[in-house]
PDB file of C-alpha atoms in Angstrom:
ATOM      1  CA  MET A   1       6.263 -86.803 162.209  1.00  0.00           C
ATOM      2  CA  LEU A   2       5.337 -83.951 161.487  1.00  0.00           C
ATOM      3  CA  LEU A   3       0.898 -82.651 161.705  1.00  0.00           C
ATOM      4  CA  SER A   4      -0.575 -81.885 158.700  1.00  0.00           C
ATOM      5  CA  ALA A   5      -2.268 -78.919 158.172  1.00  0.00           C
ATOM      6  CA  GLU A   6      -5.174 -80.777 158.771  1.00  0.00           C
ATOM      7  CA  ASP A   7      -4.636 -81.408 162.535  1.00  0.00           C
ATOM      8  CA  LEU A   8      -2.951 -78.303 163.629  1.00  0.00           C
ATOM      9  CA  PRO A   9      -5.530 -77.922 166.685  1.00  0.00           C
ATOM     10  CA  VAL A  10      -7.239 -74.496 165.103  1.00  0.00           C
ATOM     11  CA  GLY A  11      -7.814 -72.551 168.135  1.00  0.00           C
ATOM     12  CA  ASN A  12      -6.052 -72.935 171.301  1.00  0.00           C
ATOM     13  CA  GLU A  13      -3.233 -69.953 171.952  1.00  0.00           C
ATOM     14  CA  ILE A  14      -0.429 -72.488 171.830  1.00  0.00           C
ATOM     15  CA  ASP A  15       2.365 -70.860 173.937  1.00  0.00           C
ATOM     16  CA  CYS A  16       6.117 -69.679 172.544  1.00  0.00           C
ATOM     17  CA  GLY A  17       8.639 -69.416 176.041  1.00  0.00           C
ATOM     18  CA  SER A  18      10.325 -65.994 176.373  1.00  0.00           C
ATOM     19  CA  TYR A  19      12.664 -63.807 174.759  1.00  0.00           C
ATOM     20  CA  GLU A  20      15.483 -61.370 176.690  1.00  0.00           C
ATOM     21  CA  VAL A  21      16.086 -58.355 174.924  1.00  0.00           C
ATOM     22  CA  THR A  22      19.571 -57.524 175.445  1.00  0.00           C
ATOM     23  CA  ASP A  23      20.662 -53.903 174.358  1.00  0.00           C
ATOM     24  CA  GLY A  24      24.078 -54.893 172.920  1.00  0.00           C
ATOM     25  CA  ASP A  25      21.391 -57.515 170.632  1.00  0.00           C
ATOM     26  CA  ALA A  26      20.005 -54.532 170.021  1.00  0.00           C
ATOM     27  CA  ARG A  27      22.189 -52.454 168.664  1.00  0.00           C
ATOM     28  CA  ASP A  28      23.428 -54.927 167.112  1.00  0.00           C
ATOM     29  CA  PHE A  29      20.278 -55.598 165.204  1.00  0.00           C
ATOM     30  CA  ALA A  30      19.516 -52.537 164.294  1.00  0.00           C
ATOM     31  CA  ALA A  31      23.121 -51.844 163.329  1.00  0.00           C
ATOM     32  CA  GLN A  32      22.959 -54.236 160.759  1.00  0.00           C
ATOM     33  CA  TRP A  33      19.310 -53.873 159.295  1.00  0.00           C
ATOM     34  CA  ASP A  34      17.454 -51.054 160.947  1.00  0.00           C
ATOM     35  CA  PRO A  35      20.101 -48.019 161.558  1.00  0.00           C
ATOM     36  CA  GLN A  36      18.120 -45.199 162.398  1.00  0.00           C
ATOM     37  CA  TYR A  37      18.920 -43.277 165.459  1.00  0.00           C
ATOM     38  CA  PHE A  38      15.778 -44.058 167.479  1.00  0.00           C
ATOM     39  CA  HIS A  39      17.011 -47.699 167.564  1.00  0.00           C
ATOM     40  CA  VAL A  40      21.118 -46.783 167.225  1.00  0.00           C
ATOM     41  CA  ASP A  41      22.280 -43.386 168.542  1.00  0.00           C
ATOM     42  CA  PRO A  42      21.272 -43.208 172.650  1.00  0.00           C
ATOM     43  CA  GLU A  43      21.304 -39.152 172.556  1.00  0.00           C
ATOM     44  CA  ARG A  44      19.271 -38.269 169.483  1.00  0.00           C
ATOM     45  CA  ALA A  45      16.150 -40.761 170.637  1.00  0.00           C
ATOM     46  CA  GLY A  46      16.922 -39.421 174.263  1.00  0.00           C
ATOM     47  CA  ASP A  47      15.949 -36.637 172.852  1.00  0.00           C
ATOM     48  CA  SER A  48      12.569 -38.276 170.567  1.00  0.00           C
ATOM     49  CA  GLU A  49       8.901 -39.034 171.333  1.00  0.00           C
ATOM     50  CA  PHE A  50      10.611 -41.832 173.130  1.00  0.00           C
ATOM     51  CA  GLY A  51      13.112 -40.758 175.703  1.00  0.00           C
ATOM     52  CA  GLY A  52      15.657 -43.231 174.696  1.00  0.00           C
ATOM     53  CA  LEU A  53      16.232 -46.144 172.157  1.00  0.00           C
ATOM     54  CA  ILE A  54      13.706 -48.386 171.356  1.00  0.00           C
ATOM     55  CA  ALA A  55      13.845 -51.906 169.016  1.00  0.00           C
ATOM     56  CA  SER A  56      13.726 -52.130 165.039  1.00  0.00           C
ATOM     57  CA  GLY A  57      10.265 -53.586 164.463  1.00  0.00           C
ATOM     58  CA  LEU A  58      12.699 -56.284 161.878  1.00  0.00           C
ATOM     59  CA  HIS A  59      13.921 -57.277 165.427  1.00  0.00           C
ATOM     60  CA  THR A  60      11.513 -57.621 167.334  1.00  0.00           C
ATOM     61  CA  MET A  61      10.133 -59.801 164.910  1.00  0.00           C
ATOM     62  CA  SER A  62      12.074 -61.820 164.333  1.00  0.00           C
ATOM     63  CA  ILE A  63      12.396 -62.985 167.404  1.00  0.00           C
ATOM     64  CA  TYR A  64       8.850 -63.466 167.282  1.00  0.00           C
ATOM     65  CA  GLN A  65       9.425 -66.291 164.582  1.00  0.00           C
ATOM     66  CA  ARG A  66      12.768 -67.620 166.701  1.00  0.00           C
ATOM     67  CA  LEU A  67       9.841 -68.504 169.856  1.00  0.00           C
ATOM     68  CA  VAL A  68       7.196 -69.512 167.715  1.00  0.00           C
ATOM     69  CA  VAL A  69       9.167 -71.821 164.459  1.00  0.00           C
ATOM     70  CA  THR A  70      11.316 -73.535 168.064  1.00  0.00           C
ATOM     71  CA  ALA A  71       8.252 -73.761 170.106  1.00  0.00           C
ATOM     72  CA  VAL A  72       5.288 -74.849 167.305  1.00  0.00           C
ATOM     73  CA  TYR A  73       6.108 -74.568 163.008  1.00  0.00           C
ATOM     74  CA  GLN A  74       9.067 -76.848 163.771  1.00  0.00           C
ATOM     75  CA  ARG A  75       6.741 -79.549 164.016  1.00  0.00           C
ATOM     76  CA  TYR A  76       4.914 -78.227 161.693  1.00  0.00           C
ATOM     77  CA  ASP A  77       5.267 -79.921 158.182  1.00  0.00           C
ATOM     78  CA  VAL A  78       5.635 -76.726 156.397  1.00  0.00           C
ATOM     79  CA  ILE A  79       6.318 -75.858 153.349  1.00  0.00           C
ATOM     80  CA  ALA A  80       6.557 -71.902 153.404  1.00  0.00           C
ATOM     81  CA  GLY A  81       5.234 -69.070 154.746  1.00  0.00           C
ATOM     82  CA  ARG A  82       3.514 -66.617 151.756  1.00  0.00           C
ATOM     83  CA  ALA A  83       3.169 -63.368 153.162  1.00  0.00           C
ATOM     84  CA  PHE A  84       2.373 -61.321 156.319  1.00  0.00           C
ATOM     85  CA  ARG A  85      -0.892 -59.112 157.483  1.00  0.00           C
ATOM     86  CA  HIS A  86      -1.253 -56.607 159.711  1.00  0.00           C
ATOM     87  CA  VAL A  87       1.832 -56.446 161.741  1.00  0.00           C
ATOM     88  CA  LYS A  88       1.498 -53.993 164.716  1.00  0.00           C
ATOM     89  CA  PHE A  89       3.590 -52.076 166.993  1.00  0.00           C
ATOM     90  CA  LEU A  90       1.848 -51.782 169.221  1.00  0.00           C
ATOM     91  CA  ARG A  91       4.142 -50.085 172.222  1.00  0.00           C
ATOM     92  CA  PRO A  92       8.339 -49.693 171.788  1.00  0.00           C
ATOM     93  CA  VAL A  93      10.853 -52.080 173.046  1.00  0.00           C
ATOM     94  CA  ARG A  94      13.665 -51.495 174.992  1.00  0.00           C
ATOM     95  CA  ALA A  95      16.350 -53.419 176.322  1.00  0.00           C
ATOM     96  CA  GLY A  96      15.121 -55.087 179.332  1.00  0.00           C
ATOM     97  CA  ASP A  97      11.979 -56.189 178.460  1.00  0.00           C
ATOM     98  CA  VAL A  98      11.136 -60.028 178.338  1.00  0.00           C
ATOM     99  CA  LEU A  99       8.754 -60.670 175.534  1.00  0.00           C
ATOM    100  CA  HIS A 100       6.407 -63.546 175.346  1.00  0.00           C
ATOM    101  CA  CYS A 101       5.370 -64.746 172.627  1.00  0.00           C
ATOM    102  CA  SER A 102       1.888 -66.910 171.351  1.00  0.00           C
ATOM    103  CA  ALA A 103      -0.148 -67.623 168.820  1.00  0.00           C
ATOM    104  CA  THR A 104      -2.837 -69.176 167.641  1.00  0.00           C
ATOM    105  CA  VAL A 105      -4.206 -71.373 164.232  1.00  0.00           C
ATOM    106  CA  ARG A 106      -6.942 -69.768 163.222  1.00  0.00           C
ATOM    107  CA  SER A 107      -7.657 -70.849 160.249  1.00  0.00           C
ATOM    108  CA  VAL A 108      -7.295 -74.134 157.289  1.00  0.00           C
ATOM    109  CA  THR A 109      -8.275 -74.338 154.020  1.00  0.00           C
ATOM    110  CA  PRO A 110      -7.107 -76.377 151.503  1.00  0.00           C
ATOM    111  CA  ASP A 111      -5.873 -75.039 148.490  1.00  0.00           C
ATOM    112  CA  GLY A 112      -4.022 -77.291 145.420  1.00  0.00           C
ATOM    113  CA  PRO A 113      -2.582 -80.297 145.980  1.00  0.00           C
ATOM    114  CA  GLY A 114      -2.083 -82.293 149.129  1.00  0.00           C
ATOM    115  CA  ARG A 115      -1.550 -78.644 150.591  1.00  0.00           C
ATOM    116  CA  CYS A 116      -3.526 -76.258 152.584  1.00  0.00           C
ATOM    117  CA  ALA A 117      -3.344 -72.380 153.166  1.00  0.00           C
ATOM    118  CA  VAL A 118      -2.734 -71.822 156.751  1.00  0.00           C
ATOM    119  CA  VAL A 119      -3.187 -68.614 159.202  1.00  0.00           C
ATOM    120  CA  VAL A 120      -1.498 -68.464 161.852  1.00  0.00           C
ATOM    121  CA  ASP A 121      -2.549 -64.918 164.187  1.00  0.00           C
ATOM    122  CA  GLY A 122       1.423 -64.236 166.974  1.00  0.00           C
ATOM    123  CA  ARG A 123       1.357 -61.815 169.869  1.00  0.00           C
ATOM    124  CA  LEU A 124       3.899 -60.323 172.178  1.00  0.00           C
ATOM    125  CA  ARG A 125       3.416 -59.263 175.332  1.00  0.00           C
ATOM    126  CA  ASN A 126       5.878 -57.252 177.023  1.00  0.00           C
ATOM    127  CA  GLN A 127       6.500 -58.534 181.042  1.00  0.00           C
ATOM    128  CA  HIS A 128       3.930 -56.349 182.282  1.00  0.00           C
ATOM    129  CA  GLY A 129       1.544 -58.293 179.970  1.00  0.00           C
ATOM    130  CA  LYS A 130       1.007 -55.667 177.286  1.00  0.00           C
ATOM    131  CA  PRO A 131       0.756 -56.733 173.760  1.00  0.00           C
ATOM    132  CA  VAL A 132       4.243 -54.804 172.007  1.00  0.00           C
ATOM    133  CA  LEU A 133       3.303 -56.957 168.786  1.00  0.00           C
ATOM    134  CA  GLU A 134       0.627 -58.588 166.876  1.00  0.00           C
ATOM    135  CA  LEU A 135       0.761 -60.329 163.307  1.00  0.00           C
ATOM    136  CA  GLU A 136      -0.947 -62.797 161.532  1.00  0.00           C
ATOM    137  CA  LEU A 137       0.887 -64.985 158.532  1.00  0.00           C
ATOM    138  CA  ASP A 138      -0.259 -66.795 155.458  1.00  0.00           C
ATOM    139  CA  CYS A 139       1.288 -70.356 154.674  1.00  0.00           C
ATOM    140  CA  LEU A 140       1.666 -73.426 152.799  1.00  0.00           C
ATOM    141  CA  VAL A 141       1.942 -76.356 155.598  1.00  0.00           C
ATOM    142  CA  ARG A 142       0.945 -79.970 153.609  1.00  0.00           C
ATOM    143  CA  SER A 143      -2.007 -82.209 153.896  1.00  0.00           C
ATOM    144  CA  ARG A 144      -2.697 -85.702 155.332  1.00  0.00           C
ATOM    145  CA  HIS A 145      -4.008 -86.612 151.086  1.00  0.00           C
ATOM    146  CA  ARG A 146      -0.713 -85.921 149.634  1.00  0.00           C
ATOM    147  CA  THR A 147      -0.594 -86.365 145.300  1.00  0.00           C
ATOM    148  CA  PRO A 148       0.910 -89.466 144.360  1.00  0.00           C
ATOM    149  CA  ALA A 149       4.227 -88.859 143.399  1.00  0.00           C
ATOM    150  CA  HIS A 150       3.806 -91.469 140.161  1.00  0.00           C
TER     151      HIS A 150
ATOM    152  CA  MET B   1      18.475 -30.914 157.650  1.00  0.00           C
ATOM    153  CA  LEU B   2      15.438 -33.874 157.489  1.00  0.00           C
ATOM    154  CA  LEU B   3      12.786 -33.946 155.832  1.00  0.00           C
ATOM    155  CA  SER B   4       9.591 -33.099 157.181  1.00  0.00           C
ATOM    156  CA  ALA B   5       5.796 -35.515 156.209  1.00  0.00           C
ATOM    157  CA  GLU B   6       4.790 -31.532 154.284  1.00  0.00           C
ATOM    158  CA  ASP B   7       7.944 -32.537 151.986  1.00  0.00           C
ATOM    159  CA  LEU B   8       8.155 -36.029 151.166  1.00  0.00           C
ATOM    160  CA  PRO B   9       7.809 -36.841 147.201  1.00  0.00           C
ATOM    161  CA  VAL B  10       3.857 -38.575 147.252  1.00  0.00           C
ATOM    162  CA  GLY B  11       4.285 -40.893 144.224  1.00  0.00           C
ATOM    163  CA  ASN B  12       7.815 -40.082 143.076  1.00  0.00           C
ATOM    164  CA  GLU B  13       9.239 -44.260 142.888  1.00  0.00           C
ATOM    165  CA  ILE B  14      12.583 -43.412 144.766  1.00  0.00           C
ATOM    166  CA  ASP B  15      15.541 -45.831 144.261  1.00  0.00           C
ATOM    167  CA  CYS B  16      17.120 -47.680 147.122  1.00  0.00           C
ATOM    168  CA  GLY B  17      19.661 -49.183 146.138  1.00  0.00           C
ATOM    169  CA  SER B  18      20.789 -53.015 145.946  1.00  0.00           C
ATOM    170  CA  TYR B  19      22.244 -55.819 147.905  1.00  0.00           C
ATOM    171  CA  GLU B  20      22.842 -59.612 146.926  1.00  0.00           C
ATOM    172  CA  VAL B  21      22.425 -61.970 149.469  1.00  0.00           C
ATOM    173  CA  THR B  22      25.161 -64.847 150.339  1.00  0.00           C
ATOM    174  CA  ASP B  23      25.095 -67.729 151.234  1.00  0.00           C
ATOM    175  CA  GLY B  24      26.429 -67.913 154.576  1.00  0.00           C
ATOM    176  CA  ASP B  25      24.215 -64.583 155.510  1.00  0.00           C
ATOM    177  CA  ALA B  26      21.025 -65.826 154.322  1.00  0.00           C
ATOM    178  CA  ARG B  27      21.880 -69.297 156.728  1.00  0.00           C
ATOM    179  CA  ASP B  28      24.099 -66.738 159.414  1.00  0.00           C
ATOM    180  CA  PHE B  29      20.288 -65.217 159.539  1.00  0.00           C
ATOM    181  CA  ALA B  30      18.095 -67.517 159.631  1.00  0.00           C
ATOM    182  CA  ALA B  31      20.139 -69.610 162.480  1.00  0.00           C
ATOM    183  CA  GLN B  32      19.551 -66.775 165.252  1.00  0.00           C
ATOM    184  CA  TRP B  33      16.108 -66.115 163.841  1.00  0.00           C
ATOM    185  CA  ASP B  34      13.975 -68.716 160.886  1.00  0.00           C
ATOM    186  CA  PRO B  35      15.832 -71.958 161.836  1.00  0.00           C
ATOM    187  CA  GLN B  36      12.935 -74.054 159.108  1.00  0.00           C
ATOM    188  CA  TYR B  37      14.575 -76.580 157.410  1.00  0.00           C
ATOM    189  CA  PHE B  38      13.983 -75.304 154.374  1.00  0.00           C
ATOM    190  CA  HIS B  39      16.259 -72.018 155.667  1.00  0.00           C
ATOM    191  CA  VAL B  40      18.836 -74.114 157.592  1.00  0.00           C
ATOM    192  CA  ASP B  41      19.254 -77.295 156.146  1.00  0.00           C
ATOM    193  CA  PRO B  42      20.212 -78.195 152.823  1.00  0.00           C
ATOM    194  CA  GLU B  43      19.504 -81.125 152.590  1.00  0.00           C
ATOM    195  CA  ARG B  44      15.842 -81.253 153.845  1.00  0.00           C
ATOM    196  CA  ALA B  45      15.828 -77.970 151.772  1.00  0.00           C
ATOM    197  CA  GLY B  46      16.783 -80.499 148.129  1.00  0.00           C
ATOM    198  CA  ASP B  47      13.456 -82.797 148.578  1.00  0.00           C
ATOM    199  CA  SER B  48      11.367 -79.747 149.362  1.00  0.00           C
ATOM    200  CA  GLU B  49       9.130 -78.058 146.335  1.00  0.00           C
ATOM    201  CA  PHE B  50      11.951 -75.466 146.576  1.00  0.00           C
ATOM    202  CA  GLY B  51      15.047 -78.165 144.878  1.00  0.00           C
ATOM    203  CA  GLY B  52      17.000 -76.252 147.642  1.00  0.00           C
ATOM    204  CA  LEU B  53      17.524 -73.384 151.162  1.00  0.00           C
ATOM    205  CA  ILE B  54      15.330 -70.322 150.769  1.00  0.00           C
ATOM    206  CA  ALA B  55      16.353 -67.426 151.924  1.00  0.00           C
ATOM    207  CA  SER B  56      13.989 -66.452 155.415  1.00  0.00           C
ATOM    208  CA  GLY B  57      11.585 -64.413 154.329  1.00  0.00           C
ATOM    209  CA  LEU B  58      12.399 -61.772 157.858  1.00  0.00           C
ATOM    210  CA  HIS B  59      15.846 -61.571 156.854  1.00  0.00           C
ATOM    211  CA  THR B  60      14.317 -60.579 152.978  1.00  0.00           C
ATOM    212  CA  MET B  61      12.110 -57.940 154.921  1.00  0.00           C
ATOM    213  CA  SER B  62      15.577 -56.983 157.225  1.00  0.00           C
ATOM    214  CA  ILE B  63      17.820 -56.826 153.403  1.00  0.00           C
ATOM    215  CA  TYR B  64      15.085 -54.422 152.293  1.00  0.00           C
ATOM    216  CA  GLN B  65      14.440 -51.920 155.308  1.00  0.00           C
ATOM    217  CA  ARG B  66      18.550 -51.817 155.357  1.00  0.00           C
ATOM    218  CA  LEU B  67      17.575 -50.328 151.545  1.00  0.00           C
ATOM    219  CA  VAL B  68      15.051 -48.414 152.629  1.00  0.00           C
ATOM    220  CA  VAL B  69      16.322 -46.926 155.591  1.00  0.00           C
ATOM    221  CA  THR B  70      19.951 -46.019 154.215  1.00  0.00           C
ATOM    222  CA  ALA B  71      18.562 -44.654 150.637  1.00  0.00           C
ATOM    223  CA  VAL B  72      15.717 -42.899 152.348  1.00  0.00           C
ATOM    224  CA  TYR B  73      14.279 -42.852 156.072  1.00  0.00           C
ATOM    225  CA  GLN B  74      17.624 -41.165 157.392  1.00  0.00           C
ATOM    226  CA  ARG B  75      16.965 -38.352 155.279  1.00  0.00           C
ATOM    227  CA  TYR B  76      13.078 -37.809 156.456  1.00  0.00           C
ATOM    228  CA  ASP B  77      12.049 -36.849 160.047  1.00  0.00           C
ATOM    229  CA  VAL B  78      10.705 -39.628 160.853  1.00  0.00           C
ATOM    230  CA  ILE B  79       8.722 -41.029 164.325  1.00  0.00           C
ATOM    231  CA  ALA B  80       8.621 -44.397 164.125  1.00  0.00           C
ATOM    232  CA  GLY B  81       6.933 -47.736 162.008  1.00  0.00           C
ATOM    233  CA  ARG B  82       3.445 -48.421 162.978  1.00  0.00           C
ATOM    234  CA  ALA B  83       2.734 -51.344 161.178  1.00  0.00           C
ATOM    235  CA  PHE B  84       3.893 -53.287 158.273  1.00  0.00           C
ATOM    236  CA  ARG B  85       0.785 -53.917 156.183  1.00  0.00           C
ATOM    237  CA  HIS B  86       0.218 -56.450 153.343  1.00  0.00           C
ATOM    238  CA  VAL B  87       3.901 -58.342 153.655  1.00  0.00           C
ATOM    239  CA  LYS B  88       4.474 -60.594 150.520  1.00  0.00           C
ATOM    240  CA  PHE B  89       6.498 -63.232 149.321  1.00  0.00           C
ATOM    241  CA  LEU B  90       6.354 -63.330 145.573  1.00  0.00           C
ATOM    242  CA  ARG B  91       9.308 -65.534 144.844  1.00  0.00           C
ATOM    243  CA  PRO B  92      12.162 -67.860 146.643  1.00  0.00           C
ATOM    244  CA  VAL B  93      15.089 -65.457 147.413  1.00  0.00           C
ATOM    245  CA  ARG B  94      18.267 -67.706 147.308  1.00  0.00           C
ATOM    246  CA  ALA B  95      22.435 -67.203 147.510  1.00  0.00           C
ATOM    247  CA  GLY B  96      23.453 -64.825 144.460  1.00  0.00           C
ATOM    248  CA  ASP B  97      20.711 -63.089 144.064  1.00  0.00           C
ATOM    249  CA  VAL B  98      20.903 -59.433 144.415  1.00  0.00           C
ATOM    250  CA  LEU B  99      17.868 -57.698 145.266  1.00  0.00           C
ATOM    251  CA  HIS B 100      17.259 -54.377 143.718  1.00  0.00           C
ATOM    252  CA  CYS B 101      15.065 -51.948 146.405  1.00  0.00           C
ATOM    253  CA  SER B 102      11.838 -49.242 146.073  1.00  0.00           C
ATOM    254  CA  ALA B 103       9.299 -47.150 147.562  1.00  0.00           C
ATOM    255  CA  THR B 104       6.837 -44.760 147.260  1.00  0.00           C
ATOM    256  CA  VAL B 105       5.869 -42.392 150.131  1.00  0.00           C
ATOM    257  CA  ARG B 106       1.944 -43.243 148.656  1.00  0.00           C
ATOM    258  CA  SER B 107       0.228 -41.776 151.291  1.00  0.00           C
ATOM    259  CA  VAL B 108       1.399 -38.065 154.210  1.00  0.00           C
ATOM    260  CA  THR B 109      -2.250 -37.296 156.296  1.00  0.00           C
ATOM    261  CA  PRO B 110      -2.189 -35.107 159.676  1.00  0.00           C
ATOM    262  CA  ASP B 111      -2.305 -37.152 162.735  1.00  0.00           C
ATOM    263  CA  GLY B 112      -2.695 -35.929 165.839  1.00  0.00           C
ATOM    264  CA  PRO B 113      -0.319 -32.544 166.653  1.00  0.00           C
ATOM    265  CA  GLY B 114       3.090 -31.925 165.501  1.00  0.00           C
ATOM    266  CA  ARG B 115       2.457 -35.014 163.627  1.00  0.00           C
ATOM    267  CA  CYS B 116       1.964 -36.922 160.106  1.00  0.00           C
ATOM    268  CA  ALA B 117       0.393 -40.963 159.380  1.00  0.00           C
ATOM    269  CA  VAL B 118       2.672 -42.339 156.512  1.00  0.00           C
ATOM    270  CA  VAL B 119       2.378 -44.777 154.209  1.00  0.00           C
ATOM    271  CA  VAL B 120       5.561 -45.899 151.877  1.00  0.00           C
ATOM    272  CA  ASP B 121       4.669 -49.160 149.103  1.00  0.00           C
ATOM    273  CA  GLY B 122       8.285 -50.429 149.171  1.00  0.00           C
ATOM    274  CA  ARG B 123       9.732 -53.716 146.937  1.00  0.00           C
ATOM    275  CA  LEU B 124      12.542 -55.956 146.558  1.00  0.00           C
ATOM    276  CA  ARG B 125      13.064 -57.006 142.394  1.00  0.00           C
ATOM    277  CA  ASN B 126      15.557 -59.601 141.768  1.00  0.00           C
ATOM    278  CA  GLN B 127      18.481 -59.358 139.215  1.00  0.00           C
ATOM    279  CA  HIS B 128      15.747 -60.366 136.494  1.00  0.00           C
ATOM    280  CA  GLY B 129      13.793 -58.909 137.188  1.00  0.00           C
ATOM    281  CA  LYS B 130      10.537 -59.702 139.290  1.00  0.00           C
ATOM    282  CA  PRO B 131       9.317 -59.107 142.522  1.00  0.00           C
ATOM    283  CA  VAL B 132      10.101 -61.145 145.052  1.00  0.00           C
ATOM    284  CA  LEU B 133       8.651 -59.215 148.042  1.00  0.00           C
ATOM    285  CA  GLU B 134       6.240 -56.203 148.179  1.00  0.00           C
ATOM    286  CA  LEU B 135       4.725 -54.050 151.646  1.00  0.00           C
ATOM    287  CA  GLU B 136       3.279 -51.549 152.783  1.00  0.00           C
ATOM    288  CA  LEU B 137       4.485 -49.426 155.779  1.00  0.00           C
ATOM    289  CA  ASP B 138       2.635 -47.822 157.827  1.00  0.00           C
ATOM    290  CA  CYS B 139       4.550 -44.877 159.600  1.00  0.00           C
ATOM    291  CA  LEU B 140       4.398 -41.478 161.608  1.00  0.00           C
ATOM    292  CA  VAL B 141       7.149 -38.584 160.601  1.00  0.00           C
ATOM    293  CA  ARG B 142       7.621 -34.568 162.183  1.00  0.00           C
ATOM    294  CA  SER B 143       5.016 -31.796 160.285  1.00  0.00           C
ATOM    295  CA  ARG B 144       6.518 -28.521 159.730  1.00  0.00           C
ATOM    296  CA  HIS B 145       3.690 -27.018 161.995  1.00  0.00           C
ATOM    297  CA  ARG B 146       5.093 -28.238 165.040  1.00  0.00           C
ATOM    298  CA  THR B 147       3.262 -27.831 168.235  1.00  0.00           C
ATOM    299  CA  PRO B 148       4.843 -24.789 170.030  1.00  0.00           C
ATOM    300  CA  ALA B 149       7.451 -26.718 173.531  1.00  0.00           C
ATOM    301  CA  HIS B 150       6.101 -23.718 175.944  1.00  0.00           C
TER     302      HIS B 150
END
């Protein structure tokens, strides 16, 4: 049974599990979607401010999404996402890092017939407990109060 | 020769080419990173508000990133991205859509020794000319005025 918008646990921080970033995964993702030198070229990255390869921000966001979808959104009666706001890449992510995900439903607001706008704060921390990603998602979730079909 | 922050073409809309979304790509991406029913389950998606599968927003952002990196950022002396702001998913993206990318450097502001904060407005339009994604990137680009190494 999927949770309707009115039943979401507003204000509770939800543990969404963790994910280990591997060198292969990080390079494969970046080679396909974000081929900047600091994601794909170890030699040039070694000479940069970061002293080595860092994971693509899109890869980091995708890891967050996989964890939050599996732990949270698959239990909610989600219609779709509308926007990310304030997506902050706070620290470099590197191969070998273990990223821990949590999410908090911040608000649920009626938004048209049968649906609510839901704002979710999400974050990833690394194995040292330091935040590496913070974001807000604005999505639509079905309401318990549906409009009649006929 | 990479462009330094001071040489970026502020205010010019840059054509970054286009990308055709295939059903296989969209489902593979979503199965790995965003397994919500409206991205991976044709039957449930068919009964939803969208009447069929739609692409993951993360996939849409990754397509944007691939196009803008290849056309633009690989020519700039980029240090790293810091944040996305106002990432808006404006219309559903579906298999068969051809997404056209453009980007505009909006501002370049000194930000610490040897570097500038650069804000880039990016967008994807579909084959009907309708916007499907808009976002702002806040990134760091090296300055022409480097601090001496010694």
